[in-house]
Amino acid sequence: MTDSEGAAAGDDAGESPALPADLDAVRDALVDWYEADHREFPWRRTEDPYEVLVSEVMSQQTQLDRVVPAWEDFLDEWPTTADLAAADRADVVAFWSDHSLGYNNRAKYLHEAAGQVEDDYDGSFPEDPDGLSELMGVGPYTANAVASFAFDNGDAVVDTNVKRVLYRAFDVPDDDDAFERVASRLMPAGESRVWNNAIMELGGVACGKKPRCDEAGCPWREWCHAYQTGDFTAPDVPEQPSFEGSRRQFRGRIVRLLGEYDEMKLDALGHRIRVDYAPDGEHGREWLRGLVDDLADDGLVRLEERSDRAVVRLR
């Protein structure tokens, strides 16, 4: 079975949703979007496992914009695992408290992990998730993140943001095993560094609790179940975000209606998606054509100009 055939069929057990047939197109769209423009956090410019580990531990309970100065200060104070291992643990804990980085136990674990790297691994980090999990305070998620971002040797990251993306984009059920399976199938082999950065960026920038699909130029709009239906709930977004009257809401209505009919005349479509539609009114043909043109640009619908009428259909 080819990758495309497998994607279309879903898992053998039938427990995961069908993914788009052309997974390469899905992957390329996300990576291209990420590489064209992303948030420039300093730890994204390093492949030093120690620097990556510090960023991951600090980010567990702290907003990323606040982590940046703390991360830089920490590495100024203790630039290597040898420096950190030799430090007085009380000084490390005091630093943690002074920078409001959450539970002080994480400072103790980081200090202990630095000692393990120096004493048990001759100053060199393990390079795979299993080996990294042996370090004090390093759980499966952090181990995989360090393996991915430092060594390009990780599995697909599945955090809250990634679950939200997969739930919305591909209608993945709210089940940890399903998220793991779909995330693994989506990630291109041997590219965990760029892929995990990209999908986490998507969840942080375009597909947050309040989605910014169009504003952020989400690269998955063409395939996204939520974008087509207008339903942006997610495991961590139990209630529908307010979008009453928004363009996104009416775009979803258009796609749903066209899924029921082979084609619809433009004015008939307008009357079906809002009760106050009037061809020459404020929310008339010009407004509706704008919505249809947006959907056409995204490859979702086609507008046909016929001699007696304009007709809209799904692509």
Short mmCIF file of C-alpha atoms in Angstrom, two decimals:
data_model
loop_
_atom_site.label_atom_id
_atom_site.label_comp_id
_atom_site.label_asym_id
_atom_site.label_seq_id
_atom_site.Cartn_x
_atom_site.Cartn_y
_atom_site.Cartn_z
CA MET A 1 0.00 0.00 0.00
CA THR A 2 1.35 3.43 -0.89
CA ASP A 3 1.52 6.29 1.59
CA SER A 4 -1.40 7.99 -0.17
CA GLU A 5 -3.50 4.81 -0.16
CA GLY A 6 -2.78 4.29 3.52
CA ALA A 7 -3.71 7.87 4.30
CA ALA A 8 -7.01 7.60 2.51
CA ALA A 9 -7.89 4.27 4.10
CA GLY A 10 -7.04 5.16 7.72
CA ASP A 11 -5.49 2.71 10.16
CA ASP A 12 -6.05 -1.02 9.70
CA ALA A 13 -8.10 -1.00 12.87
CA GLY A 14 -10.28 1.76 11.47
CA GLU A 15 -9.81 3.79 14.63
CA SER A 16 -8.29 6.89 13.05
CA PRO A 17 -9.95 9.21 10.54
CA ALA A 18 -8.98 9.19 6.89
CA LEU A 19 -6.23 11.70 6.17
CA PRO A 20 -5.90 13.61 2.89
CA ALA A 21 -4.76 11.37 0.05
CA ASP A 22 -1.76 13.54 -0.80
CA LEU A 23 0.15 13.63 2.48
CA ASP A 24 3.20 15.10 0.77
CA ALA A 25 1.17 18.18 -0.18
CA VAL A 26 -0.06 18.50 3.43
CA ARG A 27 3.50 18.22 4.77
CA ASP A 28 5.03 20.59 2.25
CA ALA A 29 2.34 23.22 2.89
CA LEU A 30 3.05 23.25 6.63
CA VAL A 31 6.83 23.26 6.37
CA ASP A 32 6.81 25.97 3.69
CA TRP A 33 4.52 28.11 5.85
CA TYR A 34 6.76 27.67 8.88
CA GLU A 35 10.01 28.35 7.04
CA ALA A 36 8.60 31.47 5.39
CA ASP A 37 7.79 33.15 8.70
CA HIS A 38 7.81 32.00 12.33
CA ARG A 39 8.41 33.36 15.80
CA GLU A 40 12.13 33.81 16.37
CA PHE A 41 12.72 32.25 19.77
CA PRO A 42 16.46 32.01 20.46
CA TRP A 43 16.37 28.29 21.30
CA ARG A 44 15.18 27.66 17.75
CA ARG A 45 18.58 28.81 16.56
CA THR A 46 20.56 26.26 18.55
CA GLU A 47 21.10 22.52 18.37
CA ASP A 48 22.88 22.35 21.73
CA PRO A 49 20.92 19.77 23.77
CA TYR A 50 21.67 21.55 27.04
CA GLU A 51 20.29 24.84 25.75
CA VAL A 52 17.26 23.06 24.31
CA LEU A 53 16.64 21.22 27.58
CA VAL A 54 16.75 24.45 29.58
CA SER A 55 14.21 26.04 27.22
CA GLU A 56 11.89 23.04 27.43
CA VAL A 57 11.98 22.89 31.23
CA MET A 58 11.41 26.63 31.56
CA SER A 59 8.52 26.60 29.07
CA GLN A 60 6.46 24.06 30.99
CA GLN A 61 4.60 26.67 33.04
CA THR A 62 5.74 30.01 31.71
CA GLN A 63 4.69 32.07 28.69
CA LEU A 64 7.31 31.94 25.98
CA ASP A 65 7.91 35.69 25.82
CA ARG A 66 8.81 35.58 29.52
CA VAL A 67 11.01 32.52 29.05
CA VAL A 68 13.33 34.32 26.61
CA PRO A 69 15.08 36.65 29.11
CA ALA A 70 15.16 33.94 31.80
CA TRP A 71 16.71 31.45 29.36
CA GLU A 72 19.34 33.96 28.28
CA ASP A 73 20.16 34.89 31.88
CA PHE A 74 20.38 31.24 32.92
CA LEU A 75 22.83 30.39 30.15
CA ASP A 76 24.89 33.48 30.92
CA GLU A 77 25.17 32.22 34.50
CA TRP A 78 25.68 28.53 33.70
CA PRO A 79 26.59 28.14 29.99
CA THR A 80 27.31 24.39 30.08
CA THR A 81 26.21 21.29 31.96
CA ALA A 82 29.58 21.31 33.69
CA ASP A 83 28.95 24.83 34.98
CA LEU A 84 25.47 23.96 36.16
CA ALA A 85 26.56 20.70 37.80
CA ALA A 86 29.25 22.56 39.73
CA ALA A 87 26.85 25.27 40.91
CA ASP A 88 25.35 25.41 44.37
CA ARG A 89 21.84 24.02 44.07
CA ALA A 90 20.52 26.80 46.31
CA ASP A 91 21.72 29.36 43.76
CA VAL A 92 19.90 27.54 40.95
CA VAL A 93 16.69 27.40 42.98
CA ALA A 94 17.03 31.08 43.87
CA PHE A 95 17.41 31.94 40.18
CA TRP A 96 14.24 29.98 39.43
CA SER A 97 12.28 31.81 42.10
CA ASP A 98 13.63 35.23 41.15
CA HIS A 99 12.49 34.70 37.54
CA SER A 100 9.05 33.35 38.54
CA LEU A 101 9.52 30.11 36.61
CA GLY A 102 7.07 27.99 38.56
CA TYR A 103 7.77 24.94 40.69
CA ASN A 104 11.27 25.05 42.14
CA ASN A 105 11.55 21.27 41.90
CA ARG A 106 12.22 21.71 38.19
CA ALA A 107 15.33 23.75 39.03
CA LYS A 108 16.52 20.92 41.29
CA TYR A 109 15.87 18.32 38.60
CA LEU A 110 17.70 20.39 35.98
CA HIS A 111 20.69 20.71 38.29
CA GLU A 112 20.62 16.95 38.93
CA ALA A 113 20.31 16.18 35.21
CA ALA A 114 23.38 18.30 34.48
CA GLY A 115 25.30 16.24 37.04
CA GLN A 116 24.13 13.02 35.37
CA VAL A 117 25.32 14.22 31.96
CA GLU A 118 28.72 15.02 33.40
CA ASP A 119 29.13 11.97 35.63
CA ASP A 120 27.28 9.23 33.75
CA TYR A 121 27.62 10.32 30.11
CA ASP A 122 31.05 11.98 30.06
CA GLY A 123 29.54 15.38 29.33
CA SER A 124 27.59 14.26 26.24
CA PHE A 125 23.81 14.00 26.13
CA PRO A 126 21.99 10.83 25.06
CA GLU A 127 20.58 11.43 21.57
CA ASP A 128 17.31 9.49 21.56
CA PRO A 129 14.11 9.85 23.60
CA ASP A 130 14.70 6.66 25.61
CA GLY A 131 18.18 7.72 26.66
CA LEU A 132 17.12 11.27 27.47
CA SER A 133 14.28 9.93 29.64
CA GLU A 134 16.93 8.57 32.00
CA LEU A 135 17.81 12.11 33.05
CA MET A 136 16.29 13.41 36.27
CA GLY A 137 13.00 15.21 35.74
CA VAL A 138 12.92 14.53 31.99
CA GLY A 139 9.59 12.95 31.07
CA PRO A 140 8.59 11.46 27.71
CA TYR A 141 7.47 14.76 26.19
CA THR A 142 10.62 16.68 27.16
CA ALA A 143 12.86 13.80 26.12
CA ASN A 144 11.23 13.69 22.70
CA ALA A 145 11.44 17.46 22.31
CA VAL A 146 15.16 17.50 23.07
CA ALA A 147 15.77 14.53 20.75
CA SER A 148 13.84 16.36 18.02
CA PHE A 149 15.23 19.85 18.30
CA ALA A 150 18.82 19.04 19.26
CA PHE A 151 19.43 15.82 17.32
CA ASP A 152 16.61 15.66 14.72
CA ASN A 153 16.02 12.21 16.18
CA GLY A 154 12.60 12.37 17.80
CA ASP A 155 9.08 11.15 17.30
CA ALA A 156 6.07 13.32 16.50
CA VAL A 157 5.41 15.73 19.36
CA VAL A 158 1.87 15.58 20.72
CA ASP A 159 1.12 18.40 23.13
CA THR A 160 -2.08 20.34 23.78
CA ASN A 161 -1.53 22.61 20.78
CA VAL A 162 -0.88 19.68 18.44
CA LYS A 163 -3.98 17.85 19.68
CA ARG A 164 -6.05 20.96 18.99
CA VAL A 165 -4.67 21.18 15.44
CA LEU A 166 -5.29 17.51 14.66
CA TYR A 167 -8.76 17.54 16.20
CA ARG A 168 -9.81 20.51 14.10
CA ALA A 169 -7.95 19.87 10.88
CA PHE A 170 -8.52 16.14 10.42
CA ASP A 171 -11.43 15.44 12.77
CA VAL A 172 -9.27 13.22 14.98
CA PRO A 173 -11.29 11.94 17.97
CA ASP A 174 -10.35 13.16 21.43
CA ASP A 175 -8.29 10.08 22.22
CA ASP A 176 -4.59 10.05 23.09
CA ASP A 177 -3.86 6.93 21.06
CA ALA A 178 -5.58 8.39 18.00
CA PHE A 179 -3.63 11.62 18.32
CA GLU A 180 -0.37 9.67 18.58
CA ARG A 181 -1.18 7.55 15.52
CA VAL A 182 -2.19 10.48 13.32
CA ALA A 183 0.71 12.66 14.44
CA SER A 184 3.17 9.86 13.66
CA ARG A 185 1.72 9.27 10.21
CA LEU A 186 1.82 12.94 9.33
CA MET A 187 5.45 13.55 10.33
CA PRO A 188 7.88 12.97 7.45
CA ALA A 189 10.52 10.39 8.34
CA GLY A 190 13.77 11.80 9.68
CA GLU A 191 12.52 15.40 9.90
CA SER A 192 11.39 15.71 13.50
CA ARG A 193 13.18 19.02 14.06
CA VAL A 194 11.43 21.09 11.42
CA TRP A 195 8.16 19.18 11.57
CA ASN A 196 7.62 19.42 15.32
CA ASN A 197 8.58 23.08 15.31
CA ALA A 198 6.18 23.71 12.43
CA ILE A 199 3.12 21.94 13.82
CA MET A 200 3.63 23.48 17.26
CA GLU A 201 3.92 26.89 15.60
CA LEU A 202 0.67 26.23 13.77
CA GLY A 203 -1.08 25.51 17.05
CA GLY A 204 0.47 28.54 18.72
CA VAL A 205 -0.05 31.09 15.94
CA ALA A 206 -2.93 30.09 13.66
CA CYS A 207 -4.91 27.44 15.53
CA GLY A 208 -5.02 28.69 19.09
CA LYS A 209 -8.10 28.53 21.29
CA LYS A 210 -9.32 31.48 19.23
CA PRO A 211 -8.44 30.47 15.65
CA ARG A 212 -6.79 32.94 13.26
CA CYS A 213 -7.06 30.87 10.08
CA ASP A 214 -7.12 33.64 7.51
CA GLU A 215 -5.15 36.22 9.46
CA ALA A 216 -2.24 33.81 10.00
CA GLY A 217 -2.51 32.29 6.52
CA CYS A 218 -3.03 28.78 7.89
CA PRO A 219 -1.52 26.38 5.33
CA TRP A 220 -4.06 23.64 6.05
CA ARG A 221 -7.26 25.54 5.23
CA GLU A 222 -7.70 23.49 2.07
CA TRP A 223 -7.99 20.27 4.08
CA CYS A 224 -9.23 21.53 7.45
CA HIS A 225 -12.50 20.05 8.70
CA ALA A 226 -13.08 22.93 11.14
CA TYR A 227 -12.42 25.57 8.51
CA GLN A 228 -14.93 23.98 6.16
CA THR A 229 -17.64 23.44 8.76
CA GLY A 230 -17.11 26.47 10.99
CA ASP A 231 -16.91 24.27 14.11
CA PHE A 232 -13.75 25.25 15.99
CA THR A 233 -14.29 23.35 19.20
CA ALA A 234 -11.35 21.26 20.41
CA PRO A 235 -10.34 19.19 23.46
CA ASP A 236 -9.15 22.33 25.26
CA VAL A 237 -11.89 24.53 23.75
CA PRO A 238 -15.10 22.88 25.00
CA GLU A 239 -17.33 25.77 24.01
CA GLN A 240 -17.59 27.19 20.53
CA PRO A 241 -15.55 30.41 20.24
CA SER A 242 -17.74 33.38 19.49
CA PHE A 243 -17.77 34.02 15.78
CA GLU A 244 -21.43 34.94 15.26
CA GLY A 245 -21.69 37.07 12.15
CA SER A 246 -18.05 36.58 11.14
CA ARG A 247 -16.86 35.73 7.64
CA ARG A 248 -15.62 32.41 8.98
CA GLN A 249 -19.11 31.48 10.10
CA PHE A 250 -20.63 32.17 6.68
CA ARG A 251 -17.80 30.43 4.86
CA GLY A 252 -18.61 27.32 6.87
CA ARG A 253 -22.29 27.63 5.99
CA ILE A 254 -21.44 27.89 2.30
CA VAL A 255 -19.30 24.75 2.35
CA ARG A 256 -21.94 22.80 4.28
CA LEU A 257 -24.71 23.81 1.89
CA LEU A 258 -22.69 23.01 -1.21
CA GLY A 259 -22.01 19.60 0.28
CA GLU A 260 -25.76 18.94 0.05
CA TYR A 261 -26.28 20.21 -3.50
CA ASP A 262 -24.45 19.68 -6.78
CA GLU A 263 -24.57 23.42 -7.41
CA MET A 264 -26.42 26.53 -6.27
CA LYS A 265 -27.23 29.84 -7.91
CA LEU A 266 -25.42 32.70 -6.22
CA ASP A 267 -28.56 34.46 -4.96
CA ALA A 268 -30.14 31.20 -3.79
CA LEU A 269 -26.99 30.51 -1.81
CA GLY A 270 -27.12 33.97 -0.27
CA HIS A 271 -30.71 33.55 0.90
CA ARG A 272 -29.85 30.19 2.46
CA ILE A 273 -26.86 31.36 4.51
CA ARG A 274 -28.42 34.50 6.03
CA VAL A 275 -32.00 35.65 6.46
CA ASP A 276 -31.25 39.31 5.70
CA TYR A 277 -29.56 38.63 2.36
CA ALA A 278 -30.59 41.12 -0.33
CA PRO A 279 -28.82 41.11 -3.73
CA ASP A 280 -28.28 44.87 -3.68
CA GLY A 281 -28.04 45.27 0.08
CA GLU A 282 -25.18 45.60 2.53
CA HIS A 283 -24.91 41.83 2.71
CA GLY A 284 -25.71 41.19 -0.91
CA ARG A 285 -24.01 39.88 -4.03
CA GLU A 286 -20.80 41.85 -3.57
CA TRP A 287 -20.41 40.59 0.01
CA LEU A 288 -21.26 37.03 -1.03
CA ARG A 289 -18.89 37.05 -3.99
CA GLY A 290 -16.12 38.07 -1.62
CA LEU A 291 -16.77 34.97 0.49
CA VAL A 292 -16.98 32.73 -2.57
CA ASP A 293 -13.80 34.21 -4.05
CA ASP A 294 -11.96 33.49 -0.79
CA LEU A 295 -13.13 29.89 -0.84
CA ALA A 296 -12.21 29.58 -4.51
CA ASP A 297 -8.71 30.90 -3.77
CA ASP A 298 -8.39 28.17 -1.15
CA GLY A 299 -9.40 25.54 -3.69
CA LEU A 300 -12.68 24.66 -1.96
CA VAL A 301 -15.32 25.96 -4.42
CA ARG A 302 -15.68 26.97 -8.04
CA LEU A 303 -17.73 29.93 -9.33
CA GLU A 304 -19.07 29.51 -12.85
CA GLU A 305 -20.36 32.51 -14.78
CA ARG A 306 -23.12 31.29 -17.08
CA SER A 307 -25.12 33.31 -19.55
CA ASP A 308 -28.12 33.70 -17.28
CA ARG A 309 -26.69 33.27 -13.80
CA ALA A 310 -23.66 32.72 -11.59
CA VAL A 311 -23.42 29.20 -10.11
CA VAL A 312 -21.31 27.96 -7.21
CA ARG A 313 -20.24 24.36 -6.64
CA LEU A 314 -17.72 22.49 -4.52
CA ARG A 315 -14.48 21.60 -6.22
#
